[in-house]
CSV table of C-alpha atoms in Angstrom, one decimal:
chain,number,residue,atom,x,y,z
A,1,UNK,CA,1.8,-66.9,20.0
A,2,UNK,CA,1.8,-69.4,17.2
A,3,UNK,CA,-1.9,-68.6,16.4
A,4,UNK,CA,-1.1,-64.9,16.2
A,5,UNK,CA,1.9,-65.5,13.9
A,6,UNK,CA,-0.2,-67.7,11.7
A,7,UNK,CA,-2.9,-65.1,11.4
A,8,UNK,CA,-0.4,-62.4,10.5
A,9,UNK,CA,1.2,-64.6,7.9
A,10,UNK,CA,-2.2,-65.2,6.3
A,11,UNK,CA,-2.9,-61.5,6.3
A,12,UNK,CA,0.5,-60.9,4.6
A,13,UNK,CA,-0.1,-63.7,2.1
A,14,UNK,CA,-3.6,-62.3,1.4
A,15,UNK,CA,-2.1,-58.9,0.5
A,16,UNK,CA,0.1,-60.4,-2.2
A,17,UNK,CA,-2.5,-62.8,-3.6
A,18,UNK,CA,-5.4,-60.5,-4.2
A,19,UNK,CA,-6.2,-56.9,-4.7
A,20,UNK,CA,-9.4,-54.8,-4.3
A,21,UNK,CA,-11.5,-53.9,-7.3
A,22,UNK,CA,-13.2,-50.6,-7.6
A,23,UNK,CA,-16.3,-52.0,-5.8
A,24,UNK,CA,-14.2,-53.4,-3.0
A,25,UNK,CA,-14.4,-57.1,-4.0
A,26,UNK,CA,-11.3,-59.3,-4.2
A,27,UNK,CA,-9.9,-60.2,-7.6
A,28,UNK,CA,-7.1,-62.6,-6.6
A,29,UNK,CA,-4.7,-61.8,-9.5
A,30,UNK,CA,-1.8,-63.8,-8.1
A,31,UNK,CA,-3.9,-67.0,-7.9
A,32,UNK,CA,-6.4,-66.6,-10.7
A,33,UNK,CA,-4.0,-65.1,-13.2
A,34,UNK,CA,-0.3,-65.3,-12.4
A,35,UNK,CA,-0.3,-68.6,-10.7
A,36,UNK,CA,-2.9,-70.1,-13.1
A,37,UNK,CA,-0.9,-69.0,-16.2
A,38,UNK,CA,2.4,-70.3,-14.7
A,39,UNK,CA,0.7,-73.7,-14.0
A,40,UNK,CA,-0.6,-73.9,-17.6
A,41,UNK,CA,2.9,-73.4,-19.0
A,42,UNK,CA,4.3,-75.8,-16.5
A,43,UNK,CA,1.8,-78.4,-17.4
A,44,UNK,CA,2.5,-77.7,-21.1
A,45,UNK,CA,6.1,-78.8,-20.6
A,46,UNK,CA,5.0,-82.2,-19.4
A,47,UNK,CA,5.1,-84.1,-22.7
A,48,UNK,CA,6.1,-87.6,-24.0
A,49,UNK,CA,8.0,-85.9,-26.9
A,50,UNK,CA,10.8,-83.3,-26.4
A,51,UNK,CA,10.0,-81.2,-29.5
A,52,UNK,CA,6.3,-80.7,-29.0
A,53,UNK,CA,3.4,-81.4,-26.6
A,54,UNK,CA,1.9,-84.9,-26.7
A,55,UNK,CA,0.3,-86.4,-23.7
A,56,UNK,CA,-2.0,-89.3,-24.4
A,57,UNK,CA,-4.1,-91.6,-22.2
A,58,UNK,CA,-2.0,-93.1,-19.4
A,59,UNK,CA,1.4,-92.3,-21.1
A,60,UNK,CA,4.4,-91.6,-18.9
A,61,UNK,CA,3.8,-87.8,-19.3
A,62,UNK,CA,0.2,-88.2,-18.4
A,63,UNK,CA,1.1,-89.9,-15.1
A,64,UNK,CA,3.6,-87.1,-14.3
A,65,UNK,CA,1.0,-84.5,-15.1
A,66,UNK,CA,-1.5,-86.3,-12.9
A,67,UNK,CA,0.9,-86.1,-10.0
A,68,UNK,CA,1.2,-82.3,-10.5
A,69,UNK,CA,-2.5,-81.9,-10.6
A,70,UNK,CA,-2.9,-83.9,-7.3
A,71,UNK,CA,-0.3,-81.7,-5.7
A,72,UNK,CA,-2.1,-78.5,-6.7
A,73,UNK,CA,-5.4,-80.0,-5.5
A,74,UNK,CA,-3.8,-80.7,-2.1
A,75,UNK,CA,-2.6,-77.0,-2.0
A,76,UNK,CA,-6.2,-75.9,-2.6
A,77,UNK,CA,-7.4,-77.9,0.4
A,78,UNK,CA,-8.9,-80.8,-1.5
A,79,UNK,CA,-9.0,-84.6,-0.8
A,80,UNK,CA,-7.6,-86.4,-3.8
A,81,UNK,CA,-7.6,-89.8,-5.5
A,82,UNK,CA,-7.2,-91.5,-8.8
A,83,UNK,CA,-10.0,-93.8,-10.0
A,84,UNK,CA,-9.9,-97.1,-12.0
A,85,UNK,CA,-9.8,-95.2,-15.3
A,86,UNK,CA,-7.0,-92.9,-14.4
A,87,UNK,CA,-9.2,-89.8,-13.8
A,88,UNK,CA,-7.7,-87.5,-11.1
A,89,UNK,CA,-10.2,-86.3,-8.5
A,90,UNK,CA,-10.1,-83.5,-5.9
A,91,UNK,CA,-13.0,-83.0,-3.6
A,92,UNK,CA,-14.1,-80.7,-0.8
A,93,UNK,CA,-17.2,-81.8,1.1
A,94,UNK,CA,-18.5,-78.4,2.3
A,95,UNK,CA,-21.1,-78.1,5.0
A,96,UNK,CA,-23.2,-81.0,3.8
A,97,UNK,CA,-21.1,-84.0,2.6
A,98,UNK,CA,-24.2,-86.0,1.7
A,99,UNK,CA,-25.7,-83.4,-0.6
A,100,UNK,CA,-25.6,-83.7,-4.4
A,101,UNK,CA,-22.2,-82.7,-5.6
A,102,UNK,CA,-21.1,-80.1,-8.2
A,103,UNK,CA,-18.6,-81.6,-10.6
A,104,UNK,CA,-16.2,-79.3,-12.5
A,105,UNK,CA,-13.7,-80.7,-14.9
A,106,UNK,CA,-12.0,-81.0,-18.3
A,107,UNK,CA,-9.4,-83.3,-19.9
A,108,UNK,CA,-5.7,-83.8,-19.1
A,109,UNK,CA,-4.8,-85.6,-22.4
A,110,UNK,CA,-3.8,-83.8,-25.6
A,111,UNK,CA,-3.6,-84.3,-29.3
A,112,UNK,CA,-0.3,-84.7,-31.1
A,113,UNK,CA,1.6,-81.4,-31.4
A,114,UNK,CA,-0.9,-79.7,-29.1
A,115,UNK,CA,-1.4,-76.3,-27.6
A,116,UNK,CA,-1.2,-75.9,-23.8
A,117,UNK,CA,-4.8,-74.6,-23.1
A,118,UNK,CA,-7.1,-77.2,-24.6
A,119,UNK,CA,-8.4,-79.2,-21.6
A,120,UNK,CA,-5.8,-77.9,-19.2
A,121,UNK,CA,-7.4,-74.5,-18.9
A,122,UNK,CA,-10.6,-76.0,-17.5
A,123,UNK,CA,-8.7,-77.9,-14.8
A,124,UNK,CA,-6.4,-75.1,-13.8
A,125,UNK,CA,-9.2,-72.5,-13.7
A,126,UNK,CA,-11.2,-74.8,-11.4
A,127,UNK,CA,-8.3,-75.4,-9.0
A,128,UNK,CA,-7.6,-71.6,-8.9
A,129,UNK,CA,-11.1,-70.8,-8.0
A,130,UNK,CA,-11.2,-73.4,-5.3
A,131,UNK,CA,-7.8,-72.1,-4.0
A,132,UNK,CA,-9.2,-68.6,-3.8
A,133,UNK,CA,-12.1,-69.9,-1.7
A,134,UNK,CA,-9.6,-71.7,0.5
A,135,UNK,CA,-7.5,-68.6,1.0
A,136,UNK,CA,-10.4,-66.4,2.0
A,137,UNK,CA,-11.7,-69.0,4.4
A,138,UNK,CA,-15.0,-69.8,2.7
A,139,UNK,CA,-14.2,-73.2,1.1
A,140,UNK,CA,-15.7,-75.2,3.9
A,141,UNK,CA,-18.9,-73.0,3.8
A,142,UNK,CA,-20.0,-74.5,0.5
A,143,UNK,CA,-23.5,-75.8,0.7
A,144,UNK,CA,-22.7,-78.9,-1.3
A,145,UNK,CA,-19.6,-81.0,-2.2
A,146,UNK,CA,-17.5,-79.7,-5.1
A,147,UNK,CA,-15.3,-82.1,-7.0
A,148,UNK,CA,-12.8,-81.1,-9.6
A,149,UNK,CA,-11.9,-83.9,-12.2
A,150,UNK,CA,-9.0,-84.1,-14.6
A,151,UNK,CA,-10.3,-86.6,-17.1
A,152,UNK,CA,-7.7,-89.1,-18.4
A,153,UNK,CA,-8.9,-89.2,-22.0
A,154,UNK,CA,-11.1,-87.0,-24.1
A,155,UNK,CA,-9.2,-86.7,-27.4
A,156,UNK,CA,-9.0,-90.4,-28.1
A,157,UNK,CA,-5.6,-90.2,-29.7
A,158,UNK,CA,-4.1,-93.4,-28.3
A,159,UNK,CA,-7.0,-95.8,-28.5
A,160,UNK,CA,-9.1,-94.0,-31.1
A,161,UNK,CA,-12.0,-94.0,-28.6
A,162,UNK,CA,-13.0,-90.6,-27.2
A,163,UNK,CA,-14.2,-89.8,-23.7
A,164,UNK,CA,-12.8,-92.9,-22.0
A,165,UNK,CA,-12.5,-91.1,-18.7
A,166,UNK,CA,-15.8,-89.2,-18.6
A,167,UNK,CA,-17.8,-91.9,-20.4
A,168,UNK,CA,-16.8,-94.4,-17.7
A,169,UNK,CA,-17.9,-92.1,-15.0
A,170,UNK,CA,-21.2,-91.4,-16.7
A,171,UNK,CA,-21.8,-95.1,-17.2
A,172,UNK,CA,-22.0,-95.1,-21.0
A,173,UNK,CA,-18.6,-96.8,-21.7
A,174,UNK,CA,-19.0,-100.5,-22.3
A,175,UNK,CA,-16.8,-103.0,-20.4
A,176,UNK,CA,-15.5,-104.1,-23.8
A,177,UNK,CA,-13.6,-100.8,-24.0
A,178,UNK,CA,-11.0,-102.4,-21.6
A,179,UNK,CA,-10.0,-104.7,-24.5
A,180,UNK,CA,-9.4,-101.9,-27.1
A,181,UNK,CA,-5.8,-101.9,-28.3
A,182,UNK,CA,-3.5,-99.1,-29.3
A,183,UNK,CA,-1.1,-99.4,-32.3
A,184,UNK,CA,1.4,-101.3,-30.2
A,185,UNK,CA,-1.2,-103.9,-29.2
A,186,UNK,CA,-1.5,-102.7,-25.6
A,187,UNK,CA,-5.1,-102.8,-24.4
A,188,UNK,CA,-6.7,-100.2,-22.2
A,189,UNK,CA,-6.6,-102.7,-19.4
A,190,UNK,CA,-2.9,-103.3,-20.0
A,191,UNK,CA,-2.3,-99.5,-19.9
A,192,UNK,CA,-4.1,-99.2,-16.6
A,193,UNK,CA,-2.1,-102.1,-15.2
A,194,UNK,CA,1.2,-100.5,-16.3
A,195,UNK,CA,0.2,-97.4,-14.5
A,196,UNK,CA,-0.3,-99.4,-11.3
A,197,UNK,CA,-4.1,-99.5,-11.6
A,198,UNK,CA,-5.4,-103.0,-11.7
A,199,UNK,CA,-8.9,-102.6,-13.1
A,200,UNK,CA,-11.3,-105.6,-13.2
A,201,UNK,CA,-14.7,-105.6,-14.9
A,202,UNK,CA,-16.2,-105.2,-11.5
A,203,UNK,CA,-14.1,-102.2,-10.7
A,204,UNK,CA,-15.0,-100.7,-14.1
A,205,UNK,CA,-18.7,-101.0,-13.4
A,206,UNK,CA,-18.2,-99.2,-10.0
A,207,UNK,CA,-16.8,-96.2,-11.8
A,208,UNK,CA,-20.3,-94.9,-12.7
A,209,UNK,CA,-21.5,-92.1,-10.4
A,210,UNK,CA,-25.0,-92.5,-9.0
A,211,UNK,CA,-27.2,-89.8,-10.7
A,212,UNK,CA,-28.8,-88.9,-7.4
A,213,UNK,CA,-25.3,-88.1,-6.0
A,214,UNK,CA,-24.6,-85.4,-8.6
A,215,UNK,CA,-26.2,-81.9,-8.9
A,216,UNK,CA,-24.5,-80.7,-12.1
A,217,UNK,CA,-21.4,-80.8,-14.2
A,218,UNK,CA,-19.6,-77.5,-15.3
A,219,UNK,CA,-16.8,-77.2,-17.8
A,220,UNK,CA,-14.6,-74.2,-18.8
A,221,UNK,CA,-12.9,-74.6,-22.1
A,222,UNK,CA,-11.2,-72.5,-24.8
A,223,UNK,CA,-13.7,-71.8,-27.6
A,224,UNK,CA,-11.5,-73.3,-30.3
A,225,UNK,CA,-13.2,-71.0,-32.7
A,226,UNK,CA,-13.2,-67.3,-33.7
A,227,UNK,CA,-16.6,-66.0,-32.5
A,228,UNK,CA,-15.6,-64.5,-29.1
A,229,UNK,CA,-12.5,-62.8,-30.6
A,230,UNK,CA,-14.7,-61.2,-33.3
A,231,UNK,CA,-17.2,-60.0,-30.7
A,232,UNK,CA,-14.4,-58.7,-28.5
A,233,UNK,CA,-15.7,-60.5,-25.4
A,234,UNK,CA,-13.5,-62.9,-23.4
A,235,UNK,CA,-16.2,-65.2,-22.2
A,236,UNK,CA,-19.2,-66.9,-23.7
A,237,UNK,CA,-22.0,-69.2,-22.5
A,238,UNK,CA,-22.4,-72.5,-24.4
A,239,UNK,CA,-26.0,-73.3,-25.3
A,240,UNK,CA,-25.2,-76.7,-26.7
A,241,UNK,CA,-22.8,-79.1,-28.3
A,242,UNK,CA,-23.3,-80.2,-31.9
A,243,UNK,CA,-24.1,-83.8,-32.7
A,244,UNK,CA,-21.5,-85.6,-34.9
A,245,UNK,CA,-21.3,-88.3,-37.4
A,246,UNK,CA,-18.0,-89.7,-38.8
A,247,UNK,CA,-18.1,-91.6,-42.1
A,248,UNK,CA,-15.6,-93.5,-44.2
A,249,UNK,CA,-16.4,-93.5,-48.0
A,250,UNK,CA,-14.8,-96.0,-50.3
A,251,UNK,CA,-14.9,-95.5,-54.1
A,252,UNK,CA,-13.8,-98.4,-56.3
A,253,UNK,CA,-13.1,-98.1,-60.0
A,254,UNK,CA,-10.8,-99.7,-62.7
A,255,UNK,CA,-7.1,-99.5,-62.0
A,256,UNK,CA,-5.1,-98.8,-65.2
A,257,UNK,CA,-2.1,-97.2,-66.9
A,258,UNK,CA,-2.1,-93.4,-66.8
A,259,UNK,CA,-0.9,-93.2,-70.4
A,260,UNK,CA,-2.9,-95.8,-72.2
A,261,UNK,CA,-6.5,-95.7,-71.1
A,262,UNK,CA,-8.5,-93.1,-73.0
A,263,UNK,CA,-10.3,-90.5,-70.9
A,264,UNK,CA,-13.7,-91.6,-72.3
A,265,UNK,CA,-13.2,-95.2,-71.2
A,266,UNK,CA,-12.0,-94.6,-67.6
A,267,UNK,CA,-13.8,-95.6,-64.4
A,268,UNK,CA,-11.7,-93.3,-62.3
A,269,UNK,CA,-12.5,-93.4,-58.5
A,270,UNK,CA,-10.3,-90.3,-57.9
A,271,UNK,CA,-12.4,-88.1,-60.2
A,272,UNK,CA,-15.6,-89.6,-58.7
A,273,UNK,CA,-14.3,-88.9,-55.2
A,274,UNK,CA,-13.5,-85.3,-56.2
A,275,UNK,CA,-17.1,-84.8,-57.4
A,276,UNK,CA,-18.4,-86.4,-54.2
A,277,UNK,CA,-16.4,-84.0,-52.0
A,278,UNK,CA,-17.6,-80.9,-54.0
A,279,UNK,CA,-21.1,-82.2,-53.8
A,280,UNK,CA,-20.7,-82.5,-50.0
A,281,UNK,CA,-19.4,-78.9,-49.8
A,282,UNK,CA,-22.5,-77.6,-51.7
A,283,UNK,CA,-24.9,-79.7,-49.6
A,284,UNK,CA,-23.4,-78.3,-46.3
A,285,UNK,CA,-23.1,-74.7,-47.5
A,286,UNK,CA,-26.7,-74.6,-48.8
A,287,UNK,CA,-28.8,-77.4,-47.4
A,288,UNK,CA,-32.0,-75.6,-48.4
A,289,UNK,CA,-31.1,-76.3,-52.0
A,290,UNK,CA,-31.2,-80.0,-51.4
A,291,UNK,CA,-33.5,-80.7,-48.5
A,292,UNK,CA,-37.3,-80.3,-48.2
A,293,UNK,CA,-37.9,-80.2,-44.4
A,294,UNK,CA,-41.3,-79.9,-42.6
A,295,UNK,CA,-39.5,-77.5,-40.3
A,296,UNK,CA,-38.4,-74.8,-42.8
A,297,UNK,CA,-38.6,-72.1,-40.1
A,298,UNK,CA,-35.5,-73.7,-38.5
A,299,UNK,CA,-33.5,-74.0,-41.7
A,300,UNK,CA,-31.6,-70.8,-41.2
A,301,UNK,CA,-30.5,-71.8,-37.7
A,302,UNK,CA,-29.7,-75.3,-38.8
A,303,UNK,CA,-27.7,-74.2,-41.7
A,304,UNK,CA,-25.5,-71.9,-39.5
A,305,UNK,CA,-24.6,-74.8,-37.3
A,306,UNK,CA,-24.0,-77.4,-40.1
A,307,UNK,CA,-20.3,-78.1,-40.9
A,308,UNK,CA,-18.8,-80.9,-43.0
A,309,UNK,CA,-15.2,-81.8,-43.4
A,310,UNK,CA,-13.2,-84.2,-45.4
A,311,UNK,CA,-10.0,-84.7,-43.4
A,312,UNK,CA,-8.3,-87.8,-44.9
A,313,UNK,CA,-7.9,-89.1,-48.4
A,314,UNK,CA,-6.0,-92.2,-49.4
A,315,UNK,CA,-5.6,-94.0,-52.8
A,316,UNK,CA,-4.5,-97.4,-54.0
A,317,UNK,CA,-1.9,-98.1,-55.4
A,318,UNK,CA,-1.0,-94.4,-55.0
A,319,UNK,CA,1.4,-94.0,-57.9
A,320,UNK,CA,1.7,-90.9,-60.2
A,321,UNK,CA,1.5,-93.0,-63.4
A,322,UNK,CA,-1.4,-95.3,-62.3
A,323,UNK,CA,-5.2,-94.6,-62.4
A,324,UNK,CA,-6.1,-95.6,-58.9
A,325,UNK,CA,-8.3,-98.6,-58.3
A,326,UNK,CA,-9.7,-97.4,-55.0
A,327,UNK,CA,-10.0,-94.1,-53.1
A,328,UNK,CA,-11.2,-93.7,-49.5
A,329,UNK,CA,-11.9,-90.5,-47.7
A,330,UNK,CA,-13.4,-89.5,-44.3
A,331,UNK,CA,-16.4,-87.2,-43.6
A,332,UNK,CA,-16.9,-85.4,-40.3
A,333,UNK,CA,-20.4,-84.0,-40.2
A,334,UNK,CA,-21.7,-81.9,-37.3
A,335,UNK,CA,-24.9,-80.0,-36.5
A,336,UNK,CA,-26.9,-78.8,-33.5
A,337,UNK,CA,-30.1,-80.5,-34.8
A,338,UNK,CA,-30.0,-84.3,-34.9
A,339,UNK,CA,-33.0,-84.6,-37.2
A,340,UNK,CA,-31.4,-82.2,-39.6
A,341,UNK,CA,-28.1,-84.1,-39.4
A,342,UNK,CA,-29.9,-87.3,-40.3
A,343,UNK,CA,-31.6,-85.5,-43.2
A,344,UNK,CA,-28.3,-84.3,-44.6
A,345,UNK,CA,-26.8,-87.9,-44.3
A,346,UNK,CA,-29.8,-89.3,-46.2
A,347,UNK,CA,-29.4,-86.8,-49.0
A,348,UNK,CA,-25.7,-87.3,-49.0
A,349,UNK,CA,-26.3,-91.0,-49.6
A,350,UNK,CA,-28.8,-90.3,-52.4
A,351,UNK,CA,-26.5,-87.9,-54.2
A,352,UNK,CA,-23.5,-90.2,-53.7
A,353,UNK,CA,-25.1,-93.2,-55.4
A,354,UNK,CA,-26.3,-91.0,-58.3
A,355,UNK,CA,-22.8,-89.7,-59.0
A,356,UNK,CA,-21.2,-93.2,-58.6
A,357,UNK,CA,-23.7,-94.8,-61.0
A,358,UNK,CA,-23.1,-92.1,-63.6
A,359,UNK,CA,-19.4,-92.6,-63.4
A,360,UNK,CA,-19.6,-96.4,-63.3
A,361,UNK,CA,-17.8,-96.8,-60.1
A,362,UNK,CA,-18.8,-98.6,-56.9
A,363,UNK,CA,-19.3,-96.6,-53.7
A,364,UNK,CA,-19.9,-97.5,-50.1
A,365,UNK,CA,-20.3,-95.4,-47.0
A,366,UNK,CA,-19.7,-96.7,-43.4
A,367,UNK,CA,-20.8,-94.9,-40.3
A,368,UNK,CA,-17.9,-95.0,-37.9
A,369,UNK,CA,-19.1,-92.8,-35.1
A,370,UNK,CA,-22.3,-91.1,-34.0
A,371,UNK,CA,-23.0,-88.7,-31.1
A,372,UNK,CA,-26.2,-86.9,-30.5
A,373,UNK,CA,-26.3,-83.1,-29.9
A,374,UNK,CA,-26.3,-82.0,-26.3
A,375,UNK,CA,-28.2,-79.1,-24.9
A,376,UNK,CA,-26.8,-77.3,-21.9
A,377,UNK,CA,-29.2,-76.8,-19.0
A,378,UNK,CA,-31.0,-73.4,-19.2
A,379,UNK,CA,-31.0,-72.7,-15.5
A,380,UNK,CA,-27.3,-73.6,-15.1
A,381,UNK,CA,-26.4,-71.6,-18.2
A,382,UNK,CA,-28.2,-68.5,-16.7
A,383,UNK,CA,-26.2,-68.9,-13.5
A,384,UNK,CA,-22.9,-69.2,-15.5
A,385,UNK,CA,-23.9,-66.2,-17.6
A,386,UNK,CA,-24.6,-64.1,-14.5
A,387,UNK,CA,-21.3,-65.2,-13.0
A,388,UNK,CA,-19.5,-64.3,-16.2
A,389,UNK,CA,-21.1,-60.8,-16.4
A,390,UNK,CA,-20.1,-60.2,-12.7
A,391,UNK,CA,-16.6,-61.2,-13.5
A,392,UNK,CA,-16.4,-58.8,-16.5
A,393,UNK,CA,-17.7,-55.9,-14.4
A,394,UNK,CA,-15.2,-56.6,-11.7
A,395,UNK,CA,-12.4,-56.6,-14.2
A,396,UNK,CA,-13.5,-53.3,-15.7
A,397,UNK,CA,-14.7,-51.6,-12.6
A,398,UNK,CA,-18.3,-51.8,-13.7
A,399,UNK,CA,-17.6,-50.3,-17.1
A,400,UNK,CA,-18.2,-53.4,-19.2
A,401,UNK,CA,-20.5,-52.8,-22.2
A,402,UNK,CA,-22.7,-55.4,-23.8
A,403,UNK,CA,-23.6,-58.8,-22.5
A,404,UNK,CA,-21.9,-62.2,-22.5
A,405,UNK,CA,-22.7,-63.9,-25.8
A,406,UNK,CA,-24.4,-67.3,-26.1
A,407,UNK,CA,-22.9,-69.7,-28.7
A,408,UNK,CA,-22.8,-73.3,-29.7
A,409,UNK,CA,-19.9,-75.7,-29.6
A,410,UNK,CA,-19.0,-77.4,-32.8
A,411,UNK,CA,-16.3,-79.4,-31.0
A,412,UNK,CA,-17.0,-82.3,-28.6
A,413,UNK,CA,-16.2,-82.0,-24.9
A,414,UNK,CA,-16.4,-84.2,-21.8
A,415,UNK,CA,-19.7,-82.4,-21.1
A,416,UNK,CA,-21.2,-84.6,-23.9
A,417,UNK,CA,-20.5,-87.8,-22.0
A,418,UNK,CA,-21.4,-86.2,-18.6
A,419,UNK,CA,-24.8,-85.1,-20.0
A,420,UNK,CA,-25.8,-88.8,-19.7
A,421,UNK,CA,-25.3,-88.5,-15.9
A,422,UNK,CA,-26.5,-85.0,-15.0
A,423,UNK,CA,-27.3,-81.5,-16.3
A,424,UNK,CA,-24.3,-79.7,-17.8
A,425,UNK,CA,-23.2,-76.1,-18.4
A,426,UNK,CA,-20.2,-74.7,-20.1
A,427,UNK,CA,-18.3,-71.4,-20.4
A,428,UNK,CA,-16.0,-70.7,-23.4
A,429,UNK,CA,-12.9,-68.6,-23.1
A,430,UNK,CA,-11.6,-66.5,-26.1
A,431,UNK,CA,-8.6,-67.9,-27.9
A,432,UNK,CA,-6.4,-66.0,-30.4
A,433,UNK,CA,-7.4,-66.5,-34.0
A,434,UNK,CA,-9.8,-69.3,-32.9
A,435,UNK,CA,-6.8,-71.6,-33.2
A,436,UNK,CA,-6.7,-74.9,-31.3
A,437,UNK,CA,-5.0,-78.3,-31.5
A,438,UNK,CA,-1.9,-76.4,-32.5
A,439,UNK,CA,1.2,-75.0,-30.7
A,440,UNK,CA,-0.2,-71.6,-31.8
A,441,UNK,CA,-3.1,-72.0,-29.4
A,442,UNK,CA,-3.1,-69.0,-27.1
A,443,UNK,CA,-5.2,-67.4,-24.4
A,444,UNK,CA,-4.5,-63.9,-22.9
A,445,UNK,CA,-3.4,-63.9,-19.2
A,446,UNK,CA,-6.3,-61.6,-18.4
A,447,UNK,CA,-8.7,-63.9,-20.1
A,448,UNK,CA,-7.5,-66.8,-17.9
A,449,UNK,CA,-8.1,-64.4,-15.0
A,450,UNK,CA,-11.6,-63.4,-15.9
A,451,UNK,CA,-12.5,-67.1,-16.5
A,452,UNK,CA,-11.3,-67.8,-12.9
A,453,UNK,CA,-13.2,-64.9,-11.6
A,454,UNK,CA,-16.4,-66.2,-13.3
A,455,UNK,CA,-16.1,-69.6,-11.8
A,456,UNK,CA,-15.3,-68.1,-8.4
A,457,UNK,CA,-18.4,-66.0,-8.6
A,458,UNK,CA,-20.4,-69.1,-9.6
A,459,UNK,CA,-19.0,-71.0,-6.7
A,460,UNK,CA,-19.7,-68.2,-4.3
A,461,UNK,CA,-23.4,-68.7,-5.2
A,462,UNK,CA,-23.1,-72.1,-3.4
A,463,UNK,CA,-21.8,-70.7,-0.1
A,464,UNK,CA,-24.1,-70.7,2.9
């Protein structure tokens, strides 16, 4: 009697959690859209600050968010745990627990004054797809283990060191990272201890997954750019992630009185910095006017991926009636081609010293961060593209026109770190106005749905 009641209850629950598409397949709107969207907003309310969303590495809000994620993992039929770097894991073994595992994930932390979709969308979409398999009784039929990971740190806000969670799993984070301090003097190791995770150097080294135990890593993320919205398509396949260099430029001149030093006699680092920034803009807009490559045929493609940004400027002594003695500014330079990125940096250095010599100021340029470009696995990308196309056809009843676009990512993602462990693939989801890292960040409910459908279709390809 109990078995019959349970079966009838499951049938009733199935009726309210999915509906047939025109081709007879199930779309699970309650799970992949309604519940997923509700969870995104619920997670978006878990913040360390009342007035806006801020959830940094192992902060109190991050711990609360992790508990929510583990509860939702349990509901999806997954075995859960927290590792020594605070990453949240949920795993289902499938029919062959010893097979190479498929890892799916994104990050749980946020920037300051964040939107609710960056990072969280990839976690919630993965849990929704797993839950859909759980509800239709096929979760245990997966031919390989599937593990969903909510990484503890990608943004690097608290410790100014990105990818703490995923880099530790990939084995590329040095043990010395445990000693990095935040602005309050709390180290990464202290933060772990305060969250009830006592991490020794031996524990840290055990975080790395064995490459032979992993089949691939897949990540779903908002695009954080305007391309998909312009094309009118909710999903895109990522072909690669741009390499990045961060620089700090310091320009030193002669500090003086704003009213008494003649213009012709000034050694003004502010004017020099302004010229340097404009030169950088010209170099990055039209690299072909500055560079002489031996791969000119790739120049157009390289130029379209090259972006340069000056995000911070500071002066000393920073007074309105004083010619500054020193100006510092940052440069963030990204491109899909690492050799081209190095060529731009070389030319930037040449042009900088010419300008500084002409203006009789001293200039220095320090490289603060380097990350090589990452190419997504072609075979994995083809599978994700096929899954995305199937999802779009299901949503439109087979009336979808055009294909799923292939685009690059100018932003860094956990997939960059995970590429050191295994092959990676990514799907982008359209976001309104291309806006991210802002409370104005927004994804349509139906776009959350189609992203979940795409991942569900991808996972169904791993069912025996």
